[in-house]
Amino acid sequence: GAGVSQSPSNKVTEKGKDVELRCDPISGHTALYWYRQSLGQGLEFLIYFQGNSAPDKSGLPSDRFSAERTGGSVSTLTIQRTQQEDSAVYLCASSLSGLAGFGWETQYFGPGTRLLVL
Amino acid sequence: DQQVKQNSPSLSVQEGRISILNCDYTNSMFDYFLWYKKYPAEGPTFLISISSIKDKNEDGRFTVFLNKSAKHLSLHIVPSQPGDSAVYFCAASGPPGAEYGNKLVFGAGTILRVKS
């Protein structure tokens, strides 16, 4: 079946503009996760969805970042008033239930969206 | 403060030899450890994992060793193949309900190059 897909694959924007990044998880996967990878850094956890609710938003770096998930499926990560330090690869992952704790259930990653803020 | 560290940014190995990738962690609450592999322009893919109740887990050419007292784990690839060339990420999580029970904490990755 289809894996996790993300769009756009690349996004170049000007400082101060808003951007929306989309994630389509694997069908039937209840849990959805957003990470970002800045240059030379590991993957940094942003937010976790269980169904449409987000029990853990602790990784969102500022109030310019928000995310929603509708219908237990597609998720959108929105960055308002983008800054140059927001430039990174934004990765989405999904897993079957997310209930056993992150490490105990395989997360399947999408290819990422490469965001460049000029 | 990085809680999961991969101190070698890159590693070069001859085809057929052993590749050893290392990872250190600082949080003693971590109880599950994973390795992910990433090719360019693709998302990371799960490779192998180990829980803290074990000190070794093997899957084909891949073996992960965990030394809890040293807070150190390593991934061994034997024999290494050119197709193994990728970025390898170490990750850790804690028990469900604990501080890191719903997060994966990743290292910065190690680029492995296997030369033919």
PDB file of C-alpha atoms in Angstrom:
ATOM      1  CA  GLY A   1       0.000   0.000   0.000  1.00  0.00           C
ATOM      2  CA  ALA A   2       0.962   3.643  -0.165  1.00  0.00           C
ATOM      3  CA  GLY A   3       3.388   5.016   2.356  1.00  0.00           C
ATOM      4  CA  VAL A   4       3.375   8.387   4.069  1.00  0.00           C
ATOM      5  CA  SER A   5       3.280  11.224   1.585  1.00  0.00           C
ATOM      6  CA  GLN A   6       4.116  14.878   2.097  1.00  0.00           C
ATOM      7  CA  SER A   7       3.604  17.967   0.001  1.00  0.00           C
ATOM      8  CA  PRO A   8       5.151  20.070  -1.232  1.00  0.00           C
ATOM      9  CA  SER A   9       8.485  18.306  -1.524  1.00  0.00           C
ATOM     10  CA  ASN A  10      10.250  21.669  -1.627  1.00  0.00           C
ATOM     11  CA  LYS A  11       9.118  25.119  -0.569  1.00  0.00           C
ATOM     12  CA  VAL A  12      10.966  28.406  -0.906  1.00  0.00           C
ATOM     13  CA  THR A  13       9.371  31.367   0.797  1.00  0.00           C
ATOM     14  CA  GLU A  14      10.222  34.878   1.881  1.00  0.00           C
ATOM     15  CA  LYS A  15      10.733  35.839   5.475  1.00  0.00           C
ATOM     16  CA  GLY A  16       7.447  36.871   7.066  1.00  0.00           C
ATOM     17  CA  LYS A  17       5.205  34.767   4.837  1.00  0.00           C
ATOM     18  CA  ASP A  18       3.019  31.920   6.116  1.00  0.00           C
ATOM     19  CA  VAL A  19       3.509  28.354   4.871  1.00  0.00           C
ATOM     20  CA  GLU A  20       1.425  25.196   5.099  1.00  0.00           C
ATOM     21  CA  LEU A  21       2.931  21.740   4.941  1.00  0.00           C
ATOM     22  CA  ARG A  22       0.759  18.704   4.355  1.00  0.00           C
ATOM     23  CA  CYS A  23       1.070  15.105   5.473  1.00  0.00           C
ATOM     24  CA  ASP A  24      -0.963  12.102   4.343  1.00  0.00           C
ATOM     25  CA  PRO A  25      -0.320   9.213   6.719  1.00  0.00           C
ATOM     26  CA  ILE A  26      -0.626   5.537   5.945  1.00  0.00           C
ATOM     27  CA  SER A  27      -4.276   4.586   5.770  1.00  0.00           C
ATOM     28  CA  GLY A  28      -5.506   3.230   9.089  1.00  0.00           C
ATOM     29  CA  HIS A  29      -2.674   4.695  11.149  1.00  0.00           C
ATOM     30  CA  THR A  30      -4.062   6.465  14.183  1.00  0.00           C
ATOM     31  CA  ALA A  31      -0.895   8.184  15.320  1.00  0.00           C
ATOM     32  CA  LEU A  32       0.845  10.952  13.396  1.00  0.00           C
ATOM     33  CA  TYR A  33       4.051  12.782  14.257  1.00  0.00           C
ATOM     34  CA  TRP A  34       5.851  15.849  12.964  1.00  0.00           C
ATOM     35  CA  TYR A  35       9.607  16.265  13.228  1.00  0.00           C
ATOM     36  CA  ARG A  36      12.067  18.679  11.712  1.00  0.00           C
ATOM     37  CA  GLN A  37      15.702  18.308  10.826  1.00  0.00           C
ATOM     38  CA  SER A  38      17.818  21.411  10.676  1.00  0.00           C
ATOM     39  CA  LEU A  39      21.183  21.367   8.935  1.00  0.00           C
ATOM     40  CA  GLY A  40      23.644  19.189  10.860  1.00  0.00           C
ATOM     41  CA  GLN A  41      21.104  18.303  13.503  1.00  0.00           C
ATOM     42  CA  GLY A  42      19.133  15.202  14.364  1.00  0.00           C
ATOM     43  CA  LEU A  43      15.406  14.930  13.983  1.00  0.00           C
ATOM     44  CA  GLU A  44      13.617  17.181  16.459  1.00  0.00           C
ATOM     45  CA  PHE A  45      10.165  16.186  17.697  1.00  0.00           C
ATOM     46  CA  LEU A  46       7.486  18.830  17.113  1.00  0.00           C
ATOM     47  CA  ILE A  47       4.020  17.404  17.789  1.00  0.00           C
ATOM     48  CA  TYR A  48       2.132  14.124  18.103  1.00  0.00           C
ATOM     49  CA  PHE A  49      -1.469  13.384  17.127  1.00  0.00           C
ATOM     50  CA  GLN A  50      -3.586  10.559  18.439  1.00  0.00           C
ATOM     51  CA  GLY A  51      -6.548  10.647  16.090  1.00  0.00           C
ATOM     52  CA  ASN A  52      -7.467  14.312  15.703  1.00  0.00           C
ATOM     53  CA  SER A  53      -6.197  15.412  19.086  1.00  0.00           C
ATOM     54  CA  ALA A  54      -2.666  16.414  19.971  1.00  0.00           C
ATOM     55  CA  PRO A  55      -1.728  15.106  23.428  1.00  0.00           C
ATOM     56  CA  ASP A  56       1.795  16.426  23.080  1.00  0.00           C
ATOM     57  CA  LYS A  57       2.627  19.759  21.470  1.00  0.00           C
ATOM     58  CA  SER A  58       5.695  20.326  23.579  1.00  0.00           C
ATOM     59  CA  GLY A  59       8.103  20.313  20.655  1.00  0.00           C
ATOM     60  CA  LEU A  60       6.571  23.229  18.782  1.00  0.00           C
ATOM     61  CA  PRO A  61       9.335  25.884  18.908  1.00  0.00           C
ATOM     62  CA  SER A  62       7.095  28.939  19.123  1.00  0.00           C
ATOM     63  CA  ASP A  63       3.496  30.091  18.835  1.00  0.00           C
ATOM     64  CA  ARG A  64       4.131  30.733  15.147  1.00  0.00           C
ATOM     65  CA  PHE A  65       3.886  26.970  14.689  1.00  0.00           C
ATOM     66  CA  SER A  66       0.572  25.150  14.730  1.00  0.00           C
ATOM     67  CA  ALA A  67      -0.767  21.883  13.411  1.00  0.00           C
ATOM     68  CA  GLU A  68      -4.103  20.265  12.932  1.00  0.00           C
ATOM     69  CA  ARG A  69      -5.392  16.916  11.851  1.00  0.00           C
ATOM     70  CA  THR A  70      -8.807  16.298  10.403  1.00  0.00           C
ATOM     71  CA  GLY A  71     -10.784  13.097   9.923  1.00  0.00           C
ATOM     72  CA  GLY A  72      -8.053  11.177  11.680  1.00  0.00           C
ATOM     73  CA  SER A  73      -6.066  11.358   8.501  1.00  0.00           C
ATOM     74  CA  VAL A  74      -4.440  14.353   6.796  1.00  0.00           C
ATOM     75  CA  SER A  75      -2.423  16.757   8.909  1.00  0.00           C
ATOM     76  CA  THR A  76      -1.291  20.293   8.156  1.00  0.00           C
ATOM     77  CA  LEU A  77       1.640  22.015   9.835  1.00  0.00           C
ATOM     78  CA  THR A  78       1.399  25.796   9.559  1.00  0.00           C
ATOM     79  CA  ILE A  79       4.243  28.208  10.167  1.00  0.00           C
ATOM     80  CA  GLN A  80       3.226  31.836  10.405  1.00  0.00           C
ATOM     81  CA  ARG A  81       5.531  34.781   9.754  1.00  0.00           C
ATOM     82  CA  THR A  82       8.386  32.485   8.745  1.00  0.00           C
ATOM     83  CA  GLN A  83      11.904  33.257   9.886  1.00  0.00           C
ATOM     84  CA  GLN A  84      15.192  32.147   8.362  1.00  0.00           C
ATOM     85  CA  GLU A  85      15.816  29.803  11.302  1.00  0.00           C
ATOM     86  CA  ASP A  86      12.674  27.890  10.268  1.00  0.00           C
ATOM     87  CA  SER A  87      14.581  26.575   7.241  1.00  0.00           C
ATOM     88  CA  ALA A  88      14.765  22.807   7.677  1.00  0.00           C
ATOM     89  CA  VAL A  89      13.400  19.508   6.412  1.00  0.00           C
ATOM     90  CA  TYR A  90       9.997  18.859   7.976  1.00  0.00           C
ATOM     91  CA  LEU A  91       9.252  15.164   8.327  1.00  0.00           C
ATOM     92  CA  CYS A  92       5.970  13.494   9.052  1.00  0.00           C
ATOM     93  CA  ALA A  93       5.589   9.950  10.340  1.00  0.00           C
ATOM     94  CA  SER A  94       2.678   7.703  11.224  1.00  0.00           C
ATOM     95  CA  SER A  95       2.225   4.572  13.264  1.00  0.00           C
ATOM     96  CA  LEU A  96      -0.603   2.157  13.829  1.00  0.00           C
ATOM     97  CA  SER A  97      -1.850   3.245  17.232  1.00  0.00           C
ATOM     98  CA  GLY A  98       0.767   5.315  19.040  1.00  0.00           C
ATOM     99  CA  LEU A  99      -0.488   3.915  22.316  1.00  0.00           C
ATOM    100  CA  ALA A 100       2.466   1.777  23.298  1.00  0.00           C
ATOM    101  CA  GLY A 101       4.905   4.630  23.570  1.00  0.00           C
ATOM    102  CA  PHE A 102       6.844   6.040  20.701  1.00  0.00           C
ATOM    103  CA  GLY A 103       9.729   3.654  20.727  1.00  0.00           C
ATOM    104  CA  TRP A 104       7.731   0.464  20.797  1.00  0.00           C
ATOM    105  CA  GLU A 105       5.782   0.947  17.618  1.00  0.00           C
ATOM    106  CA  THR A 106       7.452   1.444  14.281  1.00  0.00           C
ATOM    107  CA  GLN A 107       7.047   4.912  12.859  1.00  0.00           C
ATOM    108  CA  TYR A 108       6.922   5.169   9.089  1.00  0.00           C
ATOM    109  CA  PHE A 109       8.333   8.393   7.708  1.00  0.00           C
ATOM    110  CA  GLY A 110       7.443  10.400   4.658  1.00  0.00           C
ATOM    111  CA  PRO A 111      10.109  11.896   2.376  1.00  0.00           C
ATOM    112  CA  GLY A 112       9.887  15.303   4.012  1.00  0.00           C
ATOM    113  CA  THR A 113       9.314  18.879   2.889  1.00  0.00           C
ATOM    114  CA  ARG A 114      12.429  20.976   2.433  1.00  0.00           C
ATOM    115  CA  LEU A 115      11.634  24.498   3.531  1.00  0.00           C
ATOM    116  CA  LEU A 116      13.917  27.389   2.689  1.00  0.00           C
ATOM    117  CA  VAL A 117      13.123  30.810   4.096  1.00  0.00           C
ATOM    118  CA  LEU A 118      14.954  33.611   2.308  1.00  0.00           C
TER     119      LEU A 118
ATOM    120  CA  ASP B   1      21.618  19.776  25.588  1.00  0.00           C
ATOM    121  CA  GLN B   2      21.765  16.725  23.341  1.00  0.00           C
ATOM    122  CA  GLN B   3      20.497  13.636  25.107  1.00  0.00           C
ATOM    123  CA  VAL B   4      21.426  11.320  22.246  1.00  0.00           C
ATOM    124  CA  LYS B   5      24.813  11.832  20.663  1.00  0.00           C
ATOM    125  CA  GLN B   6      26.437  10.353  17.602  1.00  0.00           C
ATOM    126  CA  ASN B   7      29.935  11.709  17.820  1.00  0.00           C
ATOM    127  CA  SER B   8      31.148  10.479  14.443  1.00  0.00           C
ATOM    128  CA  PRO B   9      29.656  12.565  11.627  1.00  0.00           C
ATOM    129  CA  SER B  10      30.904  10.086   9.040  1.00  0.00           C
ATOM    130  CA  LEU B  11      32.442   6.658   8.612  1.00  0.00           C
ATOM    131  CA  SER B  12      34.066   5.063   5.587  1.00  0.00           C
ATOM    132  CA  VAL B  13      34.378   1.271   5.316  1.00  0.00           C
ATOM    133  CA  GLN B  14      35.529  -1.157   2.663  1.00  0.00           C
ATOM    134  CA  GLU B  15      32.935  -3.507   1.205  1.00  0.00           C
ATOM    135  CA  GLY B  16      32.864  -6.816   3.068  1.00  0.00           C
ATOM    136  CA  ARG B  17      34.297  -5.383   6.277  1.00  0.00           C
ATOM    137  CA  ILE B  18      32.448  -4.538   9.481  1.00  0.00           C
ATOM    138  CA  SER B  19      30.819  -1.147  10.008  1.00  0.00           C
ATOM    139  CA  ILE B  20      30.422  -0.023  13.614  1.00  0.00           C
ATOM    140  CA  LEU B  21      28.264   3.002  14.334  1.00  0.00           C
ATOM    141  CA  ASN B  22      28.206   4.360  17.858  1.00  0.00           C
ATOM    142  CA  CYS B  23      25.658   6.243  19.933  1.00  0.00           C
ATOM    143  CA  ASP B  24      25.743   7.595  23.478  1.00  0.00           C
ATOM    144  CA  TYR B  25      22.848   8.806  25.601  1.00  0.00           C
ATOM    145  CA  THR B  26      22.589  10.713  28.851  1.00  0.00           C
ATOM    146  CA  ASN B  27      19.068  10.074  30.142  1.00  0.00           C
ATOM    147  CA  SER B  28      18.874   6.906  32.251  1.00  0.00           C
ATOM    148  CA  MET B  29      15.080   6.869  31.800  1.00  0.00           C
ATOM    149  CA  PHE B  30      15.437   5.852  28.164  1.00  0.00           C
ATOM    150  CA  ASP B  31      14.417   2.221  27.848  1.00  0.00           C
ATOM    151  CA  TYR B  32      14.065   1.615  24.129  1.00  0.00           C
ATOM    152  CA  PHE B  33      16.558   2.345  21.404  1.00  0.00           C
ATOM    153  CA  LEU B  34      16.241   2.316  17.657  1.00  0.00           C
ATOM    154  CA  TRP B  35      18.334   2.743  14.558  1.00  0.00           C
ATOM    155  CA  TYR B  36      16.931   4.387  11.457  1.00  0.00           C
ATOM    156  CA  LYS B  37      18.536   4.510   8.035  1.00  0.00           C
ATOM    157  CA  LYS B  38      18.045   7.392   5.634  1.00  0.00           C
ATOM    158  CA  TYR B  39      18.834   7.674   1.938  1.00  0.00           C
ATOM    159  CA  PRO B  40      18.981  11.112   0.257  1.00  0.00           C
ATOM    160  CA  ALA B  41      15.566  12.607  -0.544  1.00  0.00           C
ATOM    161  CA  GLU B  42      13.794   9.864   1.393  1.00  0.00           C
ATOM    162  CA  GLY B  43      12.422   9.672   4.904  1.00  0.00           C
ATOM    163  CA  PRO B  44      14.182   7.585   7.551  1.00  0.00           C
ATOM    164  CA  THR B  45      13.287   3.896   7.617  1.00  0.00           C
ATOM    165  CA  PHE B  46      13.323   1.732  10.702  1.00  0.00           C
ATOM    166  CA  LEU B  47      16.241  -0.682  10.810  1.00  0.00           C
ATOM    167  CA  ILE B  48      16.526  -2.406  14.171  1.00  0.00           C
ATOM    168  CA  SER B  49      15.695  -1.794  17.815  1.00  0.00           C
ATOM    169  CA  ILE B  50      16.547  -3.004  21.289  1.00  0.00           C
ATOM    170  CA  SER B  51      14.853  -2.711  24.649  1.00  0.00           C
ATOM    171  CA  SER B  52      16.770  -2.042  27.832  1.00  0.00           C
ATOM    172  CA  ILE B  53      16.128  -5.560  29.127  1.00  0.00           C
ATOM    173  CA  LYS B  54      18.446  -6.911  26.439  1.00  0.00           C
ATOM    174  CA  ASP B  55      22.057  -6.262  25.592  1.00  0.00           C
ATOM    175  CA  LYS B  56      22.006  -7.564  22.028  1.00  0.00           C
ATOM    176  CA  ASN B  57      19.569  -7.865  19.162  1.00  0.00           C
ATOM    177  CA  GLU B  58      20.429  -9.357  15.818  1.00  0.00           C
ATOM    178  CA  ASP B  59      18.660  -9.199  12.465  1.00  0.00           C
ATOM    179  CA  GLY B  60      20.566 -10.628   9.536  1.00  0.00           C
ATOM    180  CA  ARG B  61      23.660  -8.533   8.899  1.00  0.00           C
ATOM    181  CA  PHE B  62      22.630  -5.991  11.530  1.00  0.00           C
ATOM    182  CA  THR B  63      23.302  -6.320  15.260  1.00  0.00           C
ATOM    183  CA  VAL B  64      22.662  -3.712  17.924  1.00  0.00           C
ATOM    184  CA  PHE B  65      24.527  -3.869  21.225  1.00  0.00           C
ATOM    185  CA  LEU B  66      23.426  -2.007  24.347  1.00  0.00           C
ATOM    186  CA  ASN B  67      25.674  -1.224  27.317  1.00  0.00           C
ATOM    187  CA  LYS B  68      23.381   0.352  29.899  1.00  0.00           C
ATOM    188  CA  SER B  69      26.057   1.054  32.460  1.00  0.00           C
ATOM    189  CA  ALA B  70      28.000   3.039  29.882  1.00  0.00           C
ATOM    190  CA  LYS B  71      24.832   4.480  28.312  1.00  0.00           C
ATOM    191  CA  HIS B  72      26.187   3.387  24.966  1.00  0.00           C
ATOM    192  CA  LEU B  73      24.822   1.485  22.026  1.00  0.00           C
ATOM    193  CA  SER B  74      26.331   0.448  18.754  1.00  0.00           C
ATOM    194  CA  LEU B  75      25.164  -0.871  15.417  1.00  0.00           C
ATOM    195  CA  HIS B  76      27.294  -3.475  13.675  1.00  0.00           C
ATOM    196  CA  ILE B  77      26.857  -4.240   9.995  1.00  0.00           C
ATOM    197  CA  VAL B  78      28.613  -7.366   8.801  1.00  0.00           C
ATOM    198  CA  PRO B  79      29.494  -7.684   5.986  1.00  0.00           C
ATOM    199  CA  SER B  80      29.075  -4.117   4.786  1.00  0.00           C
ATOM    200  CA  GLN B  81      27.684  -3.616   1.294  1.00  0.00           C
ATOM    201  CA  PRO B  82      27.719  -0.544  -0.963  1.00  0.00           C
ATOM    202  CA  GLY B  83      23.914  -0.351  -0.636  1.00  0.00           C
ATOM    203  CA  ASP B  84      24.356   0.246   3.080  1.00  0.00           C
ATOM    204  CA  SER B  85      25.737   3.707   2.297  1.00  0.00           C
ATOM    205  CA  ALA B  86      23.287   6.070   3.979  1.00  0.00           C
ATOM    206  CA  VAL B  87      22.807   8.249   7.041  1.00  0.00           C
ATOM    207  CA  TYR B  88      22.178   6.247  10.210  1.00  0.00           C
ATOM    208  CA  PHE B  89      20.249   7.810  13.079  1.00  0.00           C
ATOM    209  CA  CYS B  90      20.188   6.509  16.615  1.00  0.00           C
ATOM    210  CA  ALA B  91      17.002   7.246  18.596  1.00  0.00           C
ATOM    211  CA  ALA B  92      15.755   6.642  22.119  1.00  0.00           C
ATOM    212  CA  SER B  93      12.478   6.750  23.988  1.00  0.00           C
ATOM    213  CA  GLY B  94      11.233   6.197  27.533  1.00  0.00           C
ATOM    214  CA  PRO B  95       8.435   4.099  29.046  1.00  0.00           C
ATOM    215  CA  PRO B  96       4.832   4.980  28.098  1.00  0.00           C
ATOM    216  CA  GLY B  97       3.564   7.760  30.316  1.00  0.00           C
ATOM    217  CA  ALA B  98       7.043   8.910  31.295  1.00  0.00           C
ATOM    218  CA  GLU B  99       8.655  12.129  30.130  1.00  0.00           C
ATOM    219  CA  TYR B 100      10.087  10.598  26.970  1.00  0.00           C
ATOM    220  CA  GLY B 101       7.495   7.879  26.582  1.00  0.00           C
ATOM    221  CA  ASN B 102       5.832   9.717  23.739  1.00  0.00           C
ATOM    222  CA  LYS B 103       8.874  11.133  22.037  1.00  0.00           C
ATOM    223  CA  LEU B 104      11.689   9.755  19.966  1.00  0.00           C
ATOM    224  CA  VAL B 105      14.909  11.613  20.709  1.00  0.00           C
ATOM    225  CA  PHE B 106      17.294  11.396  17.785  1.00  0.00           C
ATOM    226  CA  GLY B 107      21.007  11.785  17.390  1.00  0.00           C
ATOM    227  CA  ALA B 108      22.453  13.948  14.617  1.00  0.00           C
ATOM    228  CA  GLY B 109      23.260  10.961  12.424  1.00  0.00           C
ATOM    229  CA  THR B 110      26.363   9.303  11.000  1.00  0.00           C
ATOM    230  CA  ILE B 111      27.021   9.172   7.268  1.00  0.00           C
ATOM    231  CA  LEU B 112      28.229   5.692   6.317  1.00  0.00           C
ATOM    232  CA  ARG B 113      30.075   5.206   3.045  1.00  0.00           C
ATOM    233  CA  VAL B 114      30.828   1.667   1.962  1.00  0.00           C
ATOM    234  CA  LYS B 115      33.452   1.569  -0.752  1.00  0.00           C
ATOM    235  CA  SER B 116      33.490  -1.227  -3.328  1.00  0.00           C
TER     236      SER B 116
END
